[in-house]
mmCIF file with all atom_site columns, N, CA and C in Angstrom:
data_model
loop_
_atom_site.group_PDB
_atom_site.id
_atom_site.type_symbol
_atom_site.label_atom_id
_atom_site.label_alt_id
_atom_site.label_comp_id
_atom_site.label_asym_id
_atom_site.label_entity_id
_atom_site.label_seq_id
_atom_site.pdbx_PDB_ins_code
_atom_site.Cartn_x
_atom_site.Cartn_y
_atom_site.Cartn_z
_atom_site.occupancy
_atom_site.B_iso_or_equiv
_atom_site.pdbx_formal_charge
_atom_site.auth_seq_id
_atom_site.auth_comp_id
_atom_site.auth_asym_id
_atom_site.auth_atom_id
_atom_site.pdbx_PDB_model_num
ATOM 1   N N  . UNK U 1 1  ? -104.079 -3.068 112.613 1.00 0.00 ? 1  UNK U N  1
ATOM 2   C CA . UNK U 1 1  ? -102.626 -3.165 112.509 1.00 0.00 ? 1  UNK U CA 1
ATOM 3   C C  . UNK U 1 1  ? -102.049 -1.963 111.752 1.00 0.00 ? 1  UNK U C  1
ATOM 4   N N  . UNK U 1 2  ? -102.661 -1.366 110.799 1.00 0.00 ? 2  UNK U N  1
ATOM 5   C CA . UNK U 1 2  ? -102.259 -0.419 109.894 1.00 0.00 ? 2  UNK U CA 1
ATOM 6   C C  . UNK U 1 2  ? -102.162 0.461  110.801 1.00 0.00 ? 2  UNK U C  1
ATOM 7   N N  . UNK U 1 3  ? -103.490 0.822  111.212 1.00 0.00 ? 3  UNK U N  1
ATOM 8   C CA . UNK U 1 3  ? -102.982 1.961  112.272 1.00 0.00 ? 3  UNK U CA 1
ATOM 9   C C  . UNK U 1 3  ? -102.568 2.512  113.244 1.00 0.00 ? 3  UNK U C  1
ATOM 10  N N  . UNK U 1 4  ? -101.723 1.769  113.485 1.00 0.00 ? 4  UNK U N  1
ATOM 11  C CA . UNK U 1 4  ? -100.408 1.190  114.704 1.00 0.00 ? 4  UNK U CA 1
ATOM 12  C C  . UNK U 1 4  ? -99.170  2.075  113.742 1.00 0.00 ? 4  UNK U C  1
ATOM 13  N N  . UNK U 1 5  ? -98.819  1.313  112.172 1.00 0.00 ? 5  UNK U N  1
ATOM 14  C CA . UNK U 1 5  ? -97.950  1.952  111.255 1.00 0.00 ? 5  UNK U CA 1
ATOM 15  C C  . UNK U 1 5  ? -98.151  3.475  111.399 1.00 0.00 ? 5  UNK U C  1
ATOM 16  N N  . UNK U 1 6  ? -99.406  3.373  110.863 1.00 0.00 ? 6  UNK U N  1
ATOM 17  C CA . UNK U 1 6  ? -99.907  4.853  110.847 1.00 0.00 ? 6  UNK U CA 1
ATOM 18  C C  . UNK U 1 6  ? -99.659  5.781  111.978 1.00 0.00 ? 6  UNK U C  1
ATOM 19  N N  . UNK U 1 7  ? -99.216  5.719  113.309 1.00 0.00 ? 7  UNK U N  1
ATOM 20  C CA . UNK U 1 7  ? -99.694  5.798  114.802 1.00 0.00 ? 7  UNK U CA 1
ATOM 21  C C  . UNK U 1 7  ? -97.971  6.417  114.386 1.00 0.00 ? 7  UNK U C  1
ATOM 22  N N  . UNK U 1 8  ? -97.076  5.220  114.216 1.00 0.00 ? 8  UNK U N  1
ATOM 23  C CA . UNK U 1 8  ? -95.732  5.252  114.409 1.00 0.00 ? 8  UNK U CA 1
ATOM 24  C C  . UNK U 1 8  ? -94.980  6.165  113.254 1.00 0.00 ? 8  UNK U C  1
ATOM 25  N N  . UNK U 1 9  ? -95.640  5.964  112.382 1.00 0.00 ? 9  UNK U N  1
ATOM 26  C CA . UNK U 1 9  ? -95.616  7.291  110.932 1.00 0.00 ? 9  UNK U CA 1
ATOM 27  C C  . UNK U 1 9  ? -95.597  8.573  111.012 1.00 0.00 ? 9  UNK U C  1
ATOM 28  N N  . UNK U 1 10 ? -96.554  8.859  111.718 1.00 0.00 ? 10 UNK U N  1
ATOM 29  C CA . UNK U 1 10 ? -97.322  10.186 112.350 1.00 0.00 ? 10 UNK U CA 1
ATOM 30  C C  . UNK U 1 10 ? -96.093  10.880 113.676 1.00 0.00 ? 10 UNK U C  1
ATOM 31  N N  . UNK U 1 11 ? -96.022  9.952  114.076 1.00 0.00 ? 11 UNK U N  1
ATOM 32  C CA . UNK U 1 11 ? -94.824  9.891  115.278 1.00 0.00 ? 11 UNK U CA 1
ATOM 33  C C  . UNK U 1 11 ? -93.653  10.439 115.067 1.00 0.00 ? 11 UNK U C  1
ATOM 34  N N  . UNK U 1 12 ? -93.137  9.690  114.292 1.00 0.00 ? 12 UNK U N  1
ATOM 35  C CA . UNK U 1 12 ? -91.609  9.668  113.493 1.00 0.00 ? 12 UNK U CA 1
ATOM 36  C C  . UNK U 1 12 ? -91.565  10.951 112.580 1.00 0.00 ? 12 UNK U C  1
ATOM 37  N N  . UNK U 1 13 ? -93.033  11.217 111.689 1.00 0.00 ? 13 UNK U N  1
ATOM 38  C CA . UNK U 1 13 ? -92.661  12.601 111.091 1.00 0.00 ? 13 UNK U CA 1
ATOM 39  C C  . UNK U 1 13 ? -92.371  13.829 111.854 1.00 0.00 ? 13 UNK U C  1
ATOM 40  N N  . UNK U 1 14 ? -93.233  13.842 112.870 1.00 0.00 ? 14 UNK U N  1
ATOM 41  C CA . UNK U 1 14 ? -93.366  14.831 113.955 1.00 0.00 ? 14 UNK U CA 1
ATOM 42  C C  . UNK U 1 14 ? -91.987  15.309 114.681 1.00 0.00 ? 14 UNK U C  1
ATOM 43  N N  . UNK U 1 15 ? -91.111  13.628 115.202 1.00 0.00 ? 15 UNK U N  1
ATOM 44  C CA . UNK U 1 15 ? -89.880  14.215 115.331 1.00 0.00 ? 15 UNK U CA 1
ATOM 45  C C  . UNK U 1 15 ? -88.730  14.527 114.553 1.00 0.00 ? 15 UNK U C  1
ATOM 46  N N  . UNK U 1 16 ? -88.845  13.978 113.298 1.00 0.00 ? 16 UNK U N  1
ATOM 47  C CA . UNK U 1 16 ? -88.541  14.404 112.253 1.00 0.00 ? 16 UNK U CA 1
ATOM 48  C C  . UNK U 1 16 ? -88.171  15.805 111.788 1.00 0.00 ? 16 UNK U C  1
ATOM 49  N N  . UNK U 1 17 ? -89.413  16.146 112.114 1.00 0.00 ? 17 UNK U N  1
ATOM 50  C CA . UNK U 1 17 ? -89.650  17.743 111.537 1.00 0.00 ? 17 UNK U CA 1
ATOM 51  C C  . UNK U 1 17 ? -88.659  18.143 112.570 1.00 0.00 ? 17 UNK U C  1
ATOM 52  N N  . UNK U 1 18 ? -89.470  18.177 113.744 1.00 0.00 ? 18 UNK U N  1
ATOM 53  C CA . UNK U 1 18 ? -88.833  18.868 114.896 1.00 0.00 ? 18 UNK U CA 1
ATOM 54  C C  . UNK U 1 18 ? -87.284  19.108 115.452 1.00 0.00 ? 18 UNK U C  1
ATOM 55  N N  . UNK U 1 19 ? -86.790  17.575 114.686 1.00 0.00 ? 19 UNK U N  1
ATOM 56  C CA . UNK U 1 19 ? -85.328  17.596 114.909 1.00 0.00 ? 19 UNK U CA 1
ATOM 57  C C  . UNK U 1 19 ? -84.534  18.201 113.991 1.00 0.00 ? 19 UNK U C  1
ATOM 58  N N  . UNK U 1 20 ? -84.903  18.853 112.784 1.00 0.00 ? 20 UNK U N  1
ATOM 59  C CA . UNK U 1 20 ? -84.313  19.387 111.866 1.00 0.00 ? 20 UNK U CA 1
ATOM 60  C C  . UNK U 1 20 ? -84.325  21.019 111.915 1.00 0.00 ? 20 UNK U C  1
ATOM 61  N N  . UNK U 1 21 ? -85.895  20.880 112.440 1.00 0.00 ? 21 UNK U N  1
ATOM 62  C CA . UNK U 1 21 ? -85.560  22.568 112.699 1.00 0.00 ? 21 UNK U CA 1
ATOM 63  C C  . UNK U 1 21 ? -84.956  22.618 113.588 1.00 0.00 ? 21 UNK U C  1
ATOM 64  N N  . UNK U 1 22 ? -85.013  22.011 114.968 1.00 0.00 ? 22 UNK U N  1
ATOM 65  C CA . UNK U 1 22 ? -83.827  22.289 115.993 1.00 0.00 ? 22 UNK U CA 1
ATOM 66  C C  . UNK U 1 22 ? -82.006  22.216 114.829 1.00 0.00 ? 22 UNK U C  1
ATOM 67  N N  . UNK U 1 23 ? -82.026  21.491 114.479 1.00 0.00 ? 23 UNK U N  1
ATOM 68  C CA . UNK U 1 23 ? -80.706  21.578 113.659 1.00 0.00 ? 23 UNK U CA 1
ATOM 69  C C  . UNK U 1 23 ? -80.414  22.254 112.935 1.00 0.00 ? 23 UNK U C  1
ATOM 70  N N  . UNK U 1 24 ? -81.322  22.526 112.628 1.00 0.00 ? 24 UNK U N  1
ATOM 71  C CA . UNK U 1 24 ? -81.097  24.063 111.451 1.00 0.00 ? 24 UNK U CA 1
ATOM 72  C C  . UNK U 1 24 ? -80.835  25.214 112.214 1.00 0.00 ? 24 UNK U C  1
ATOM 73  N N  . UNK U 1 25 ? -81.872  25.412 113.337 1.00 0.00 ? 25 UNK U N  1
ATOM 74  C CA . UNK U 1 25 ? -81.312  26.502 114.235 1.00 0.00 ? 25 UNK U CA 1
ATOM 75  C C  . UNK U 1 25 ? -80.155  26.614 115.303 1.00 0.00 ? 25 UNK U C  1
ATOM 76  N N  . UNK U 1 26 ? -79.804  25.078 115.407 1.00 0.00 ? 26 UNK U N  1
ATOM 77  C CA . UNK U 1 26 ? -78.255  25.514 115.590 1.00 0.00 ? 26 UNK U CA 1
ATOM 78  C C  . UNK U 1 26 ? -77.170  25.794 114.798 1.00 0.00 ? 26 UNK U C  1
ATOM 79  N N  . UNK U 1 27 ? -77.625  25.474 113.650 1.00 0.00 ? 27 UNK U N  1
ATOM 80  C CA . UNK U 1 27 ? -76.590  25.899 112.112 1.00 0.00 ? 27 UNK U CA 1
ATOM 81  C C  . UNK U 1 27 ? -76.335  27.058 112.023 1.00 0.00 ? 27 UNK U C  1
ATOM 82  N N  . UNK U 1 28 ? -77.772  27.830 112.127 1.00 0.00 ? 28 UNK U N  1
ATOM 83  C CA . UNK U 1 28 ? -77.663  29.389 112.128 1.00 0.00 ? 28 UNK U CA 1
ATOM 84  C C  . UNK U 1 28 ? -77.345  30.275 112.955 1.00 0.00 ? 28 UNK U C  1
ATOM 85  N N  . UNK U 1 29 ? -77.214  29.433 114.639 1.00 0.00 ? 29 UNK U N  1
ATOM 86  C CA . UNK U 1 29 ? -76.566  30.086 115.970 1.00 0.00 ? 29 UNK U CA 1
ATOM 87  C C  . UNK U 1 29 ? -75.764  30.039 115.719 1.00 0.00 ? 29 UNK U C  1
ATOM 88  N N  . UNK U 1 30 ? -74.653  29.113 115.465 1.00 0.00 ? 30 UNK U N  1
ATOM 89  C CA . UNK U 1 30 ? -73.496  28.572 115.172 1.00 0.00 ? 30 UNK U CA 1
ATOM 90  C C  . UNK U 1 30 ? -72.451  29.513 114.243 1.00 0.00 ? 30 UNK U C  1
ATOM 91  N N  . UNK U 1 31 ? -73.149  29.650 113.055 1.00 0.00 ? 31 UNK U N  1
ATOM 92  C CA . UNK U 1 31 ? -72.575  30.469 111.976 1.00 0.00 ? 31 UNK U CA 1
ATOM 93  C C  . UNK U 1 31 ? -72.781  31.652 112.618 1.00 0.00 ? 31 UNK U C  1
ATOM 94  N N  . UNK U 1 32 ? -73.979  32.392 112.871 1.00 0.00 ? 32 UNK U N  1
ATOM 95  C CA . UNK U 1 32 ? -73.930  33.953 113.663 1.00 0.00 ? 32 UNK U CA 1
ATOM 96  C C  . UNK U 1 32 ? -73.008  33.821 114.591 1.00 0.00 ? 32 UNK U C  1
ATOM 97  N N  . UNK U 1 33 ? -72.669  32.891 115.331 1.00 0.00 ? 33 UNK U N  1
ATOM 98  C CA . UNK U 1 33 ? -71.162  33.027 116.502 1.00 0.00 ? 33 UNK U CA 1
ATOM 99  C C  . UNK U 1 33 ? -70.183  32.981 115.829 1.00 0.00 ? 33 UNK U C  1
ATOM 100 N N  . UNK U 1 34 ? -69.694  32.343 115.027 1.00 0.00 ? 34 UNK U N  1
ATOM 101 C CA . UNK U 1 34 ? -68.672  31.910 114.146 1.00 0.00 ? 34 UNK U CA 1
ATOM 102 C C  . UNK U 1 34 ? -68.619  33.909 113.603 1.00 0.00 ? 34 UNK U C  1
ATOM 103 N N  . UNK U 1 35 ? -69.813  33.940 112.843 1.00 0.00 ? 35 UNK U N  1
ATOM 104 C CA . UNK U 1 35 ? -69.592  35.125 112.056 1.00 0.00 ? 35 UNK U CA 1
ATOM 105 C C  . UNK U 1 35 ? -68.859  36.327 113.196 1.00 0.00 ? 35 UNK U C  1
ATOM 106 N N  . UNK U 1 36 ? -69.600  36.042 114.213 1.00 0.00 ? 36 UNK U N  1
ATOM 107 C CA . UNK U 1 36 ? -69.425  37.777 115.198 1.00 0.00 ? 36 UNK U CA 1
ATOM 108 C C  . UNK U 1 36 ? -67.838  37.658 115.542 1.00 0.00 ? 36 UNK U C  1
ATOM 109 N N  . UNK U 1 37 ? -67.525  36.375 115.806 1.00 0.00 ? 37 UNK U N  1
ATOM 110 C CA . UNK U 1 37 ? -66.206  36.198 116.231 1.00 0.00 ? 37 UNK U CA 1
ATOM 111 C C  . UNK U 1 37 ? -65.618  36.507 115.023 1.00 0.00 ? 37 UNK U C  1
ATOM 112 N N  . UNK U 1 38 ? -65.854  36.162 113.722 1.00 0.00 ? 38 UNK U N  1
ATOM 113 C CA . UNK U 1 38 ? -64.668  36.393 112.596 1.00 0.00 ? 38 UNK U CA 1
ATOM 114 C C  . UNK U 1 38 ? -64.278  37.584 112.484 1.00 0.00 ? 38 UNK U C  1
ATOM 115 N N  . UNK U 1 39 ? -65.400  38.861 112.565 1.00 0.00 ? 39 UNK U N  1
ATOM 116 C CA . UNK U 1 39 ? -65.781  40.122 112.403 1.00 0.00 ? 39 UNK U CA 1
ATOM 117 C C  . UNK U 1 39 ? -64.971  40.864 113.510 1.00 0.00 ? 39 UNK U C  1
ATOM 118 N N  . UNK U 1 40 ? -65.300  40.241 114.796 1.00 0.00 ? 40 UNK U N  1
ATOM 119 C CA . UNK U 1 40 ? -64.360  41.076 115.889 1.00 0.00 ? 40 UNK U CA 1
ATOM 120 C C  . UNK U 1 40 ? -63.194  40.503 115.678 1.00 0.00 ? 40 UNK U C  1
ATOM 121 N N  . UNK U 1 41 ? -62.280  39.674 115.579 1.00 0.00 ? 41 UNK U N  1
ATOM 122 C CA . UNK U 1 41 ? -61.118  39.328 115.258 1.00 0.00 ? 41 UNK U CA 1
ATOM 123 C C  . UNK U 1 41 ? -60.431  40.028 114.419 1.00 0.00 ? 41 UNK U C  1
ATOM 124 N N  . UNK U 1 42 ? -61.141  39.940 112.782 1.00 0.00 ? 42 UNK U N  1
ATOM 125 C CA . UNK U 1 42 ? -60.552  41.459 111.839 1.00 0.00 ? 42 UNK U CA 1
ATOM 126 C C  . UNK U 1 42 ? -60.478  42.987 112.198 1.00 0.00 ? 42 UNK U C  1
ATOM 127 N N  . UNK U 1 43 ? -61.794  43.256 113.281 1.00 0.00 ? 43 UNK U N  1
ATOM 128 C CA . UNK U 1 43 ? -61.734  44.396 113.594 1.00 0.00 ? 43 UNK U CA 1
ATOM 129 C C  . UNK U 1 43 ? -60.721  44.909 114.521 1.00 0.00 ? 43 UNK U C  1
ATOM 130 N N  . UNK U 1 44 ? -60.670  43.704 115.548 1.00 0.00 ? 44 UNK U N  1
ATOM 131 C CA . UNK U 1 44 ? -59.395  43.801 116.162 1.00 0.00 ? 44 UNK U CA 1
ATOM 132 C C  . UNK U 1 44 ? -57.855  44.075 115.941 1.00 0.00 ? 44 UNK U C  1
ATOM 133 N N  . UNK U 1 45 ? -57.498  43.158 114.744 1.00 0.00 ? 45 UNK U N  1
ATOM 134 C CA . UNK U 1 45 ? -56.462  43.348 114.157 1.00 0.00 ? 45 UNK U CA 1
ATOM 135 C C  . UNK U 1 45 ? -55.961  44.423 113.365 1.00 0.00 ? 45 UNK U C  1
ATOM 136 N N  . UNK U 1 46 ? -57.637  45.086 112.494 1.00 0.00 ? 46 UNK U N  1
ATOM 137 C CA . UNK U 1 46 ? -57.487  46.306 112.175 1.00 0.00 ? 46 UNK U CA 1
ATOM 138 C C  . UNK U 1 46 ? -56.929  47.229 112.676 1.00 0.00 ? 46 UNK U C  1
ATOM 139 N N  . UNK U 1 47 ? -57.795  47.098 114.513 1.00 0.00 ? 47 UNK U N  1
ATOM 140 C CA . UNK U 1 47 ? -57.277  48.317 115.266 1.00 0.00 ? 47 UNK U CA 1
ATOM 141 C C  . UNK U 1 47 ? -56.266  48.713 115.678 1.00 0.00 ? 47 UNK U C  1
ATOM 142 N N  . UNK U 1 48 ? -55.711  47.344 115.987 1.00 0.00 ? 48 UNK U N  1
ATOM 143 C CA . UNK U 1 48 ? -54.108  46.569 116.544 1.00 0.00 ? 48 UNK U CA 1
ATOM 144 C C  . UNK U 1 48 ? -53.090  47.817 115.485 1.00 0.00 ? 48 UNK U C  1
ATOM 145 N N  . UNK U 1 49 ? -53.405  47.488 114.149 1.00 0.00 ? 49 UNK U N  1
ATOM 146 C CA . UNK U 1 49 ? -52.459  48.123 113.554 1.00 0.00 ? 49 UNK U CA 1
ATOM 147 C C  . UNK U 1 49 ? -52.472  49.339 112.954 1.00 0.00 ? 49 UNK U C  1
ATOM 148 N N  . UNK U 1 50 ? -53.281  50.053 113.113 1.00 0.00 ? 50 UNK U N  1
ATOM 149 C CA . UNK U 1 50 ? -54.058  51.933 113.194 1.00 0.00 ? 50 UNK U CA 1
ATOM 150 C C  . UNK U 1 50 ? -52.985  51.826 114.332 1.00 0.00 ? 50 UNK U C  1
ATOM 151 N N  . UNK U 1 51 ? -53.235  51.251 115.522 1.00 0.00 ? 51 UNK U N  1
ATOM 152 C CA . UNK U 1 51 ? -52.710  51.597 116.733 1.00 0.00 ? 51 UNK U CA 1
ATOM 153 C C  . UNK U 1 51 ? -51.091  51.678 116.554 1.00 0.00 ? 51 UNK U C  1
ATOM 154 N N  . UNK U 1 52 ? -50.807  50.505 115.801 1.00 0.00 ? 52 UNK U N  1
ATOM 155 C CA . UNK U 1 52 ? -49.058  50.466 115.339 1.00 0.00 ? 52 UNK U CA 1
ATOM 156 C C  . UNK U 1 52 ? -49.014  51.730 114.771 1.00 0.00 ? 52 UNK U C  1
ATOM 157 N N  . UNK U 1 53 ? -49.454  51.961 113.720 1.00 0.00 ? 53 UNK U N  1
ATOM 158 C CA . UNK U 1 53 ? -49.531  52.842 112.837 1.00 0.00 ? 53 UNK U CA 1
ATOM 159 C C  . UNK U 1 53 ? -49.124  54.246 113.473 1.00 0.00 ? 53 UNK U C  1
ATOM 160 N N  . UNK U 1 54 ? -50.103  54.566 114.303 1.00 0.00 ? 54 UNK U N  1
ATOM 161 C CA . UNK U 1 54 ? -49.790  55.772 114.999 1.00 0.00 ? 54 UNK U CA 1
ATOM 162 C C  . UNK U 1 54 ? -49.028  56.097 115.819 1.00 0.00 ? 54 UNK U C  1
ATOM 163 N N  . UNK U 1 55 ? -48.557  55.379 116.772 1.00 0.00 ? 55 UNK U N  1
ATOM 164 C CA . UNK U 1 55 ? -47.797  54.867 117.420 1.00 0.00 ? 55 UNK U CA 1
ATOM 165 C C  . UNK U 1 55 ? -46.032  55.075 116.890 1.00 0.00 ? 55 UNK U C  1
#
């Protein structure tokens, strides 16, 4: 009987693990998209207004 628990223990850690690193690595896709978009947005606006600027 124990090692049925044990069976289902073993089981559960496994997806455990597995589901967190999947979650973690969408945390960090997520934020790198988030980031590239924040970055081109400022850069954009930067340019936007060089462009006023000269203009």
């Amino acid at each position: 009987m124990s090692s049925i628990f044990a069976a289902i223990a073993a089981v559960w850690t496994f997806f455990w693990l597995v589901g967190s690193f999947i979650f973690n690595l969408f945390l960090t896709v997520g934020a790198g998209i988030f980031f590239v978009l924040l970055v081109y947005w400022l850069m954009k606006l930067i340019i936007d207004w060089i462009a006023e600027k000269i203009s």
